[in-house]
CSV table of N, CA, C and O in Angstrom, one decimal:
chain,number,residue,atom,x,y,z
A,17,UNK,N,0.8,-1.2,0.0
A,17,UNK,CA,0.0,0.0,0.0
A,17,UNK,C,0.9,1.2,0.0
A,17,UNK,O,1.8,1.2,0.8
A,18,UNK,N,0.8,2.3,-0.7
A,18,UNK,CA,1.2,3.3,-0.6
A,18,UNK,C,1.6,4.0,0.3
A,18,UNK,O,0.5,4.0,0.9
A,19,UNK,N,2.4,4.9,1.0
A,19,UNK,CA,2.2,5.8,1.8
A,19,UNK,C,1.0,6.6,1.5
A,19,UNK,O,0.1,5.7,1.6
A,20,UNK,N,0.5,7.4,1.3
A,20,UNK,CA,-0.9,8.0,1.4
A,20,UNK,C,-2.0,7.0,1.7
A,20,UNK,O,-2.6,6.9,2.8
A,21,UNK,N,-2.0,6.3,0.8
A,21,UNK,CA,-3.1,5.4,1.5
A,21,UNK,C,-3.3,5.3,2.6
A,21,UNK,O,-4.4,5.5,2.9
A,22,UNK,N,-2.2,4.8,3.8
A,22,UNK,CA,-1.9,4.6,4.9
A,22,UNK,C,-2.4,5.8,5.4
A,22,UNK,O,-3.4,5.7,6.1
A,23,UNK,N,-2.0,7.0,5.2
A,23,UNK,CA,-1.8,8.1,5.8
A,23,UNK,C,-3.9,8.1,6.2
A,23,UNK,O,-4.5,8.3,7.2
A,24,UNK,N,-4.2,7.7,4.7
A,24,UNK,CA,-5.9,8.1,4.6
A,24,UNK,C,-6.1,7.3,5.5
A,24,UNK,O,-6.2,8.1,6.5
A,25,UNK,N,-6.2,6.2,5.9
A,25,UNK,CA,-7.0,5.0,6.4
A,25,UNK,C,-6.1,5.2,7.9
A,25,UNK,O,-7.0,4.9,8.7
A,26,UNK,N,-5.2,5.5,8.6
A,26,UNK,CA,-4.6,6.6,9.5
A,26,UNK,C,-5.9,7.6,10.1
A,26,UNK,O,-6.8,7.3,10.9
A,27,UNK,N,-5.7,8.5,9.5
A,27,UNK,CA,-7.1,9.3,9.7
A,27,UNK,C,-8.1,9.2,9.7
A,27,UNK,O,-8.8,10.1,10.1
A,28,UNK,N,-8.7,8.0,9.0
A,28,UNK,CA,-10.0,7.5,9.0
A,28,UNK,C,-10.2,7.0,11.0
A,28,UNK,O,-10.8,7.6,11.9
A,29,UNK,N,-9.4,5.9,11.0
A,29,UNK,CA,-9.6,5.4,12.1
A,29,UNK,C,-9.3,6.6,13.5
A,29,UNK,O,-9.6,6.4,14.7
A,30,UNK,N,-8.5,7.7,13.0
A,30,UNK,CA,-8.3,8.8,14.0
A,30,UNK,C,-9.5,9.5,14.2
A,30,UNK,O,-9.9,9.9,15.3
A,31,UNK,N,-10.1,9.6,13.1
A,31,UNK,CA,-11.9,10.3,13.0
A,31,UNK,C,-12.8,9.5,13.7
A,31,UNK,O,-13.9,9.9,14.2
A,32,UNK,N,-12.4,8.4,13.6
A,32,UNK,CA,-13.4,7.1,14.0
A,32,UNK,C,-13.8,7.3,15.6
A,32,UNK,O,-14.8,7.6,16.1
A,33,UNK,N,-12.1,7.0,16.2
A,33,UNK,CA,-12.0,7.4,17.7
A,33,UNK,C,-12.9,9.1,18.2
A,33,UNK,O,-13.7,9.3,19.1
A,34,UNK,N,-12.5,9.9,17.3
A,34,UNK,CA,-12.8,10.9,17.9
A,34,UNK,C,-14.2,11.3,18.0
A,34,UNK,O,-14.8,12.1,18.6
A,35,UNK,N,-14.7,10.5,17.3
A,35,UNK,CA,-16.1,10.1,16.9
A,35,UNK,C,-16.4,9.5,18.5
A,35,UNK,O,-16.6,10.2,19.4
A,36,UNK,N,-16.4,8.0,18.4
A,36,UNK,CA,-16.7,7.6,19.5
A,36,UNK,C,-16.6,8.3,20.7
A,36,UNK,O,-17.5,8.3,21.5
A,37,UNK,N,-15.6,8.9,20.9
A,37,UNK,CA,-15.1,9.8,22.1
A,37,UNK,C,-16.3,11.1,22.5
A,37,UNK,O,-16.5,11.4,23.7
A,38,UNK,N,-16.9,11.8,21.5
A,38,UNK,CA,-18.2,12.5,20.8
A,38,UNK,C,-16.9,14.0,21.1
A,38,UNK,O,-17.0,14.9,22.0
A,39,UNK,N,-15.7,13.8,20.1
A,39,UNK,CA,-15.2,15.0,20.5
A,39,UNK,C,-15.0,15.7,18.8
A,39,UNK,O,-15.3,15.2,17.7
A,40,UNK,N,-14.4,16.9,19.1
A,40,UNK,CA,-14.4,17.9,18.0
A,40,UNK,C,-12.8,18.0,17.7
A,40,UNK,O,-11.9,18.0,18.5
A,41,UNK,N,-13.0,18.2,16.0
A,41,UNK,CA,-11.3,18.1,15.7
A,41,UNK,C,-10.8,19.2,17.0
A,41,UNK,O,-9.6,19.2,17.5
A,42,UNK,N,-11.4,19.6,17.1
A,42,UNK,CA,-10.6,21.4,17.6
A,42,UNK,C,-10.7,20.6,18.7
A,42,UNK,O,-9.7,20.1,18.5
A,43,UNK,N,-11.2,19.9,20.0
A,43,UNK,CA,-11.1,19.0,21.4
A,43,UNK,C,-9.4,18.1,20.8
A,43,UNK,O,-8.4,18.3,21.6
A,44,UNK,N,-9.2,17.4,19.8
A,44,UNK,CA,-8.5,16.6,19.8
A,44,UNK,C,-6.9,17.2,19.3
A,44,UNK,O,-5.8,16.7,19.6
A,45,UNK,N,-7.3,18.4,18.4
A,45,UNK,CA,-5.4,19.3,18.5
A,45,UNK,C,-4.8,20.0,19.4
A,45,UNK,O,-3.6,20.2,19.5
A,46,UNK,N,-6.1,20.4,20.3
A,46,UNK,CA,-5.5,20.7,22.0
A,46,UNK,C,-5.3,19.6,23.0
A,46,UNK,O,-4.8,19.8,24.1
A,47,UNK,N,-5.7,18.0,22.5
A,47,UNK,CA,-5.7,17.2,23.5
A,47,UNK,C,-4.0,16.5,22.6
A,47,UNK,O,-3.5,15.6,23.2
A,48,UNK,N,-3.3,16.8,21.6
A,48,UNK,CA,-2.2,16.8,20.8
A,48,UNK,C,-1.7,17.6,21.1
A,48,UNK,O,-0.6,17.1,21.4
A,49,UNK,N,-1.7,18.9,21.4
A,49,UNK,CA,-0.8,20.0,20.9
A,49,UNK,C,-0.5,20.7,19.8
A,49,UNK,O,0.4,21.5,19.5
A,50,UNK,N,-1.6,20.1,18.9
A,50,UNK,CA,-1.3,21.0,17.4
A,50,UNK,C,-2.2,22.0,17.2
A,50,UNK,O,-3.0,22.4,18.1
A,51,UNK,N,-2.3,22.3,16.3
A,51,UNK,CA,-3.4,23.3,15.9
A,51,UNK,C,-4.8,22.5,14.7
A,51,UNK,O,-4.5,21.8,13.7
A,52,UNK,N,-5.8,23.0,15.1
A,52,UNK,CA,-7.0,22.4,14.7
A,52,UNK,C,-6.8,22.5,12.8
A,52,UNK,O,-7.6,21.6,12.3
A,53,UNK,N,-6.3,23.0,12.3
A,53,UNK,CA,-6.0,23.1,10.9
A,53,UNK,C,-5.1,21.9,10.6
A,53,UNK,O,-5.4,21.1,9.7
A,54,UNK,N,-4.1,21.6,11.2
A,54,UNK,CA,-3.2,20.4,11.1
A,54,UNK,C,-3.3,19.2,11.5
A,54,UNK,O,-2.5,18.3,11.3
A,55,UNK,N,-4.6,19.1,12.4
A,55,UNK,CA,-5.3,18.0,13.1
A,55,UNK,C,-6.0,17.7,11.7
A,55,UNK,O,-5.9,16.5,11.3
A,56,UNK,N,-6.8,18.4,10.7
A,56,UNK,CA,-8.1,18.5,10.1
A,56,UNK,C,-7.2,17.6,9.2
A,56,UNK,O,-7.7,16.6,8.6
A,57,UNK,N,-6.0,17.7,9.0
A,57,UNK,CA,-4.9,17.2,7.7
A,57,UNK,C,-4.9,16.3,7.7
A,57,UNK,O,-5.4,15.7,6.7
A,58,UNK,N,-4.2,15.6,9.3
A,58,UNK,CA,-3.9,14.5,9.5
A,58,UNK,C,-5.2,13.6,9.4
A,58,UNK,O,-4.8,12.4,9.5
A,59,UNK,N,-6.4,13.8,9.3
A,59,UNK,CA,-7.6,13.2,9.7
A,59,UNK,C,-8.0,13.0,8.2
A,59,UNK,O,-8.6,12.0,7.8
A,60,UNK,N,-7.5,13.9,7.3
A,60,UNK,CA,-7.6,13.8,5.8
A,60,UNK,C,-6.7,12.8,4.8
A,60,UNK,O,-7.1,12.5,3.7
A,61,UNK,N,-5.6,12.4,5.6
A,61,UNK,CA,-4.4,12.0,5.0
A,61,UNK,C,-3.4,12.7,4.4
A,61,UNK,O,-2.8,12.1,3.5
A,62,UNK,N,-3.2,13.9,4.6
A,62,UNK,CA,-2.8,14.8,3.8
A,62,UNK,C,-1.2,15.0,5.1
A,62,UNK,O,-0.3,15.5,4.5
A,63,UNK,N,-0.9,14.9,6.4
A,63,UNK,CA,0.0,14.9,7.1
A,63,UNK,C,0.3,14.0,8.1
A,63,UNK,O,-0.6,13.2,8.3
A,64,UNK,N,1.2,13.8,8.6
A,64,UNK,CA,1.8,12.7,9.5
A,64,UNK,C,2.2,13.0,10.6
A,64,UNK,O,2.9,14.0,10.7
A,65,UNK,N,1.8,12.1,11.9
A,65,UNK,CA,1.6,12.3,13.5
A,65,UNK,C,3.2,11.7,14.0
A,65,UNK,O,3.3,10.6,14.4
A,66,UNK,N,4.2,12.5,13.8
A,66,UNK,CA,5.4,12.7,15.1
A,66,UNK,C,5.1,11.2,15.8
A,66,UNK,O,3.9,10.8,15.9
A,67,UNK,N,6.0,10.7,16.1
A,67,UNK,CA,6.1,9.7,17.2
A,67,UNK,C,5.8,10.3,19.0
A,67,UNK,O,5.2,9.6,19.8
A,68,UNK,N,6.1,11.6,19.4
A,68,UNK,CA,5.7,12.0,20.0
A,68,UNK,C,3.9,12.4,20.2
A,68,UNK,O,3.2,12.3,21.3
A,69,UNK,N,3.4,12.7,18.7
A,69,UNK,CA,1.9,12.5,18.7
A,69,UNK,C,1.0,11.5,18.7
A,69,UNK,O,-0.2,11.6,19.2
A,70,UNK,N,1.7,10.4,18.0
A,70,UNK,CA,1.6,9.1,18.5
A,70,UNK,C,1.4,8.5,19.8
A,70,UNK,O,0.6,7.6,20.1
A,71,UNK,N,2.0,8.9,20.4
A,71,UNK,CA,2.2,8.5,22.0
A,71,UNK,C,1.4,9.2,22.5
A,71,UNK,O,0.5,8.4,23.1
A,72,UNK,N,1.1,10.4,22.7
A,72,UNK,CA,-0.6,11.0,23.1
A,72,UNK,C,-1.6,10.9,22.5
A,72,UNK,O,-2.6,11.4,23.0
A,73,UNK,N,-1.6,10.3,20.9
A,73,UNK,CA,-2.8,9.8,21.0
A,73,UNK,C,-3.0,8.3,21.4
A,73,UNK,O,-3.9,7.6,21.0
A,74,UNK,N,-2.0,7.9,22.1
A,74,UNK,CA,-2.1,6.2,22.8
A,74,UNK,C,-2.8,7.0,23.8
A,74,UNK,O,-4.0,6.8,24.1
A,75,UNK,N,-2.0,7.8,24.3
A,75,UNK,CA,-2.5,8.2,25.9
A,75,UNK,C,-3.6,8.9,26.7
A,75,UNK,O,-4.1,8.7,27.8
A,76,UNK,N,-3.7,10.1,25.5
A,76,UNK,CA,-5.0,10.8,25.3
A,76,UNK,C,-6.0,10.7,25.0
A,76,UNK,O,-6.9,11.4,25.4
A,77,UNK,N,-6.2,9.4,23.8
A,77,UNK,CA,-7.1,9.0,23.0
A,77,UNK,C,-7.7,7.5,23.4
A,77,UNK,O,-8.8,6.9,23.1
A,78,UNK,N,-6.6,7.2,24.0
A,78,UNK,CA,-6.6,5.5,24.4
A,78,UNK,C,-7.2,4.7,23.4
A,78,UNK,O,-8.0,3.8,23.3
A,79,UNK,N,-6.1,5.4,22.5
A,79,UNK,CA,-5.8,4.4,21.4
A,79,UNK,C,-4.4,3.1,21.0
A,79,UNK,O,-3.2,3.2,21.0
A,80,UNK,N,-5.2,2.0,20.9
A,80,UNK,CA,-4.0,1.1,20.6
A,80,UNK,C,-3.9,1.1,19.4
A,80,UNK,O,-4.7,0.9,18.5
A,81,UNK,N,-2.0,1.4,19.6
A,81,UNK,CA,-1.0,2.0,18.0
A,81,UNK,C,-1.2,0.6,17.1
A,81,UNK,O,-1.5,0.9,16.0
A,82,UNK,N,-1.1,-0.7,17.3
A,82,UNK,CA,-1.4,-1.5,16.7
A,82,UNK,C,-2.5,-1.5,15.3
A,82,UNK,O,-2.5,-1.8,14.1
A,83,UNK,N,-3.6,-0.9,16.3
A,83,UNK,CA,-5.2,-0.8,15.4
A,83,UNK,C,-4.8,0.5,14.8
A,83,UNK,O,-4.9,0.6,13.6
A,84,UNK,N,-4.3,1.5,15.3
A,84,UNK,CA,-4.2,2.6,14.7
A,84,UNK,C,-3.5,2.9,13.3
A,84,UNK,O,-4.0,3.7,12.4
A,85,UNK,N,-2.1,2.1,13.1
A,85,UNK,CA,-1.3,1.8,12.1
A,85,UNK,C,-2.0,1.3,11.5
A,85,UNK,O,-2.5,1.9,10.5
A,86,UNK,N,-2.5,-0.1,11.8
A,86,UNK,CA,-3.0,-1.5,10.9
A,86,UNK,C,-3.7,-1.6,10.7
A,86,UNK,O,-4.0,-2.2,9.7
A,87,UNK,N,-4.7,-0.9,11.6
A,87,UNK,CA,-6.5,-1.3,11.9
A,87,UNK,C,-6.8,-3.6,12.2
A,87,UNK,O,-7.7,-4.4,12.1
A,88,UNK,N,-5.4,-3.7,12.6
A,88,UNK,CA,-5.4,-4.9,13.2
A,88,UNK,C,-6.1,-4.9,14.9
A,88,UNK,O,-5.8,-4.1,15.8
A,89,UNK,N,-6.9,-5.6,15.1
A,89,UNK,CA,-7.0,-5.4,16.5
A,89,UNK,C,-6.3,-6.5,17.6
A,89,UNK,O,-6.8,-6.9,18.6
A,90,UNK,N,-5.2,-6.8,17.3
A,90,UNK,CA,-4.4,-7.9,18.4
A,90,UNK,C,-3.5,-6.8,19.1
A,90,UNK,O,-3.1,-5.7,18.8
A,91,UNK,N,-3.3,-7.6,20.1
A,91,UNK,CA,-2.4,-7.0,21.2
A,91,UNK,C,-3.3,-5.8,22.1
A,91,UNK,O,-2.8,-5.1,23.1
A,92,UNK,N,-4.6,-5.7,21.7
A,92,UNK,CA,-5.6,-4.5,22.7
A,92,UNK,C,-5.7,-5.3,24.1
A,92,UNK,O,-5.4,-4.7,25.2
A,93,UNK,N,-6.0,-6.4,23.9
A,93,UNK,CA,-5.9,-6.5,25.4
A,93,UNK,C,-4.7,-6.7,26.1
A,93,UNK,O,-4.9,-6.5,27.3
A,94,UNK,N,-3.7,-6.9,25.9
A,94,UNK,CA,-2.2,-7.1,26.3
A,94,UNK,C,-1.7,-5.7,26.4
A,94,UNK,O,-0.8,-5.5,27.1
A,95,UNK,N,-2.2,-4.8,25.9
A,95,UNK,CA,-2.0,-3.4,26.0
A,95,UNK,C,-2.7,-3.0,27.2
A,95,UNK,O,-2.1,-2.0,27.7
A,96,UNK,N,-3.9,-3.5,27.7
A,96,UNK,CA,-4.6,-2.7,28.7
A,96,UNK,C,-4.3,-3.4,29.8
A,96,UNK,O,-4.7,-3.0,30.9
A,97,UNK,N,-3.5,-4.7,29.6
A,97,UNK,CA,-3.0,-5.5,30.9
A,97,UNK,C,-1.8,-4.5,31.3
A,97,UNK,O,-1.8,-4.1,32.4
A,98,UNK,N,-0.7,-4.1,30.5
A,98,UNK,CA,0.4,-3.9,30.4
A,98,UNK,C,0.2,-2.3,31.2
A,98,UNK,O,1.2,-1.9,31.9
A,99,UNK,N,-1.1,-1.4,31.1
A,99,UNK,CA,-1.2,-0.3,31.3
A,99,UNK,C,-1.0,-0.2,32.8
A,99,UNK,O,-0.5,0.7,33.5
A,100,UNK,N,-1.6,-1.6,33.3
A,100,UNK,CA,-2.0,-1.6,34.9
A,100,UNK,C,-1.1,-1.4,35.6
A,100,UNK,O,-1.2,-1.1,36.8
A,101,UNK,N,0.4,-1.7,34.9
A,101,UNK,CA,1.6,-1.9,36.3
A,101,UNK,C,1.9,-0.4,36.1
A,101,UNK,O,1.4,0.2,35.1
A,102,UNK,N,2.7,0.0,37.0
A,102,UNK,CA,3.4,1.5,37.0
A,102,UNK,C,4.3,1.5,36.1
A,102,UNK,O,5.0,0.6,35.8
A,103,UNK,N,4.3,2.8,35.6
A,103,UNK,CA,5.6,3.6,34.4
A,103,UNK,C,6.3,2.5,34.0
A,103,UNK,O,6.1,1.8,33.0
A,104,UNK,N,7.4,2.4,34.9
A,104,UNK,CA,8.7,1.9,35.1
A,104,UNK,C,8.7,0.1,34.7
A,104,UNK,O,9.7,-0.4,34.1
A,105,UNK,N,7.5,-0.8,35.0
A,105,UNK,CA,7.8,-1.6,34.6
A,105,UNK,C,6.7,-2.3,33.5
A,105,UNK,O,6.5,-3.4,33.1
A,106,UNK,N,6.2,-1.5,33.3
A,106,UNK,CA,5.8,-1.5,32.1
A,106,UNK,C,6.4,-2.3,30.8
A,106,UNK,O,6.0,-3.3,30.2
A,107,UNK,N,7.2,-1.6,30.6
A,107,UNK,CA,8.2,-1.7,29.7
A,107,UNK,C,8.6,-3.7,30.0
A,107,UNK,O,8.6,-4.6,29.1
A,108,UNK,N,8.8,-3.9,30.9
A,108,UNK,CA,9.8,-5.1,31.2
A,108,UNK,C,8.2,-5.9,30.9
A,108,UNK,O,8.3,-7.0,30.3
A,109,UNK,N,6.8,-5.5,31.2
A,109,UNK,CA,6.1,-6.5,30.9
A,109,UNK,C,5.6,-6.7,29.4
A,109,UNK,O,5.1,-7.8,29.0
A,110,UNK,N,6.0,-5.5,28.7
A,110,UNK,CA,5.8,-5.8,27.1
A,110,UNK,C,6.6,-6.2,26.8
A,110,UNK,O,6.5,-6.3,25.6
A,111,UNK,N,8.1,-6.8,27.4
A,111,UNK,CA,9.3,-6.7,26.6
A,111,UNK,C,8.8,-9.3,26.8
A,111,UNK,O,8.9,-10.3,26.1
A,112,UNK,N,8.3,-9.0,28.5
A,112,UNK,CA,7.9,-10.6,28.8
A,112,UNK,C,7.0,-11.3,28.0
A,112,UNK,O,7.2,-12.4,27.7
A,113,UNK,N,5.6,-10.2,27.6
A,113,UNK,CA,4.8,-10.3,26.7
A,113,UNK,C,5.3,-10.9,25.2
A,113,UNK,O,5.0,-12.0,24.8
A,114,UNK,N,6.4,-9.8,24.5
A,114,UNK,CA,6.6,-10.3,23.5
A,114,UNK,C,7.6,-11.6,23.6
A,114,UNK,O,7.6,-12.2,22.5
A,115,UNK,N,8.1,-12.0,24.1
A,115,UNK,CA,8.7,-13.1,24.5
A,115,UNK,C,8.4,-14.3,24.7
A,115,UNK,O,9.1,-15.3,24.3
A,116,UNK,N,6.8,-14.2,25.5
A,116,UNK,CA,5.9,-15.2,25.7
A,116,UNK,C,5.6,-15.6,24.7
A,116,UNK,O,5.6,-16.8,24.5
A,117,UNK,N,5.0,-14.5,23.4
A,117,UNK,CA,4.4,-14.7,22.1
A,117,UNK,C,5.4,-15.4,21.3
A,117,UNK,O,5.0,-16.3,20.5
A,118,UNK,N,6.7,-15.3,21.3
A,118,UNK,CA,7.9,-15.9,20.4
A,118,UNK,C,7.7,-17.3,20.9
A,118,UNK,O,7.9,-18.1,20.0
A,119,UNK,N,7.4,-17.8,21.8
A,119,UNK,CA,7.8,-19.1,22.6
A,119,UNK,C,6.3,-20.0,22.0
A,119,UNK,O,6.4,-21.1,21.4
A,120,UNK,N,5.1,-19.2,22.2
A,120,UNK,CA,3.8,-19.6,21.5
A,120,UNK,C,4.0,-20.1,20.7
A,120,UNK,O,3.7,-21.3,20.6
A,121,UNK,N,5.1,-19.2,19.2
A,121,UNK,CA,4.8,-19.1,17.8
A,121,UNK,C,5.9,-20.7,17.5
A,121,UNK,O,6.1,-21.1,16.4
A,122,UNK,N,6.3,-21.1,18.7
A,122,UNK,CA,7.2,-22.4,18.4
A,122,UNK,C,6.9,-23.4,17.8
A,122,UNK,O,7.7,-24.4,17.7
């Protein structure tokens, strides 16, 4: 698939959320930090979300990056397991997670 395409079907599912959420582009570029014209872009496919925007819209939006990229829905719940522990070990439970999955795929 093309880059653009991605980009479209990206912002589809970014509209989707914001939808469900019952929020307004202009709620969702202050809940980013961008401006409501560059939010409108990105929701068009016309611009691309920073790895740092990425990460608040995991956080902000409580969106899982998996579905968001792919529109795959695996790993959502392993994501909301993983949210439960604090900051810090977080990381070591996605790192066990993916580890576990390698040993599955045996």
């Amino acid at each position: 698939m093309a880059a653009s395409g991605l980009l479209v079907e990206i912002g589809d599912r970014l509209r989707m959320r914001r939808e469900e959420l019952g929020l307004t582009q202009k709620d969702v570029a202050s809940l980013l930090e961008i401006s409501e014209t560059f939010y409108g872009e990105i929701e068009r496919g016309n611009r691309r979300l920073s790895i740092e925007r990425l990460v608040l819209v995991r956080d902000r939006m409580g969106i899982n990056l998996t579905w968001l990229l792919s529109g795959e829905k695996t790993g959502a719940v392993m994501e909301g397991i993983v949210r439960q522990f604090p900051g810090d070990r977080q990381e070591r439970m996605e790192s066990l997670a993916r580890n576990l999955a390698r040993l599955c795929q045996r």
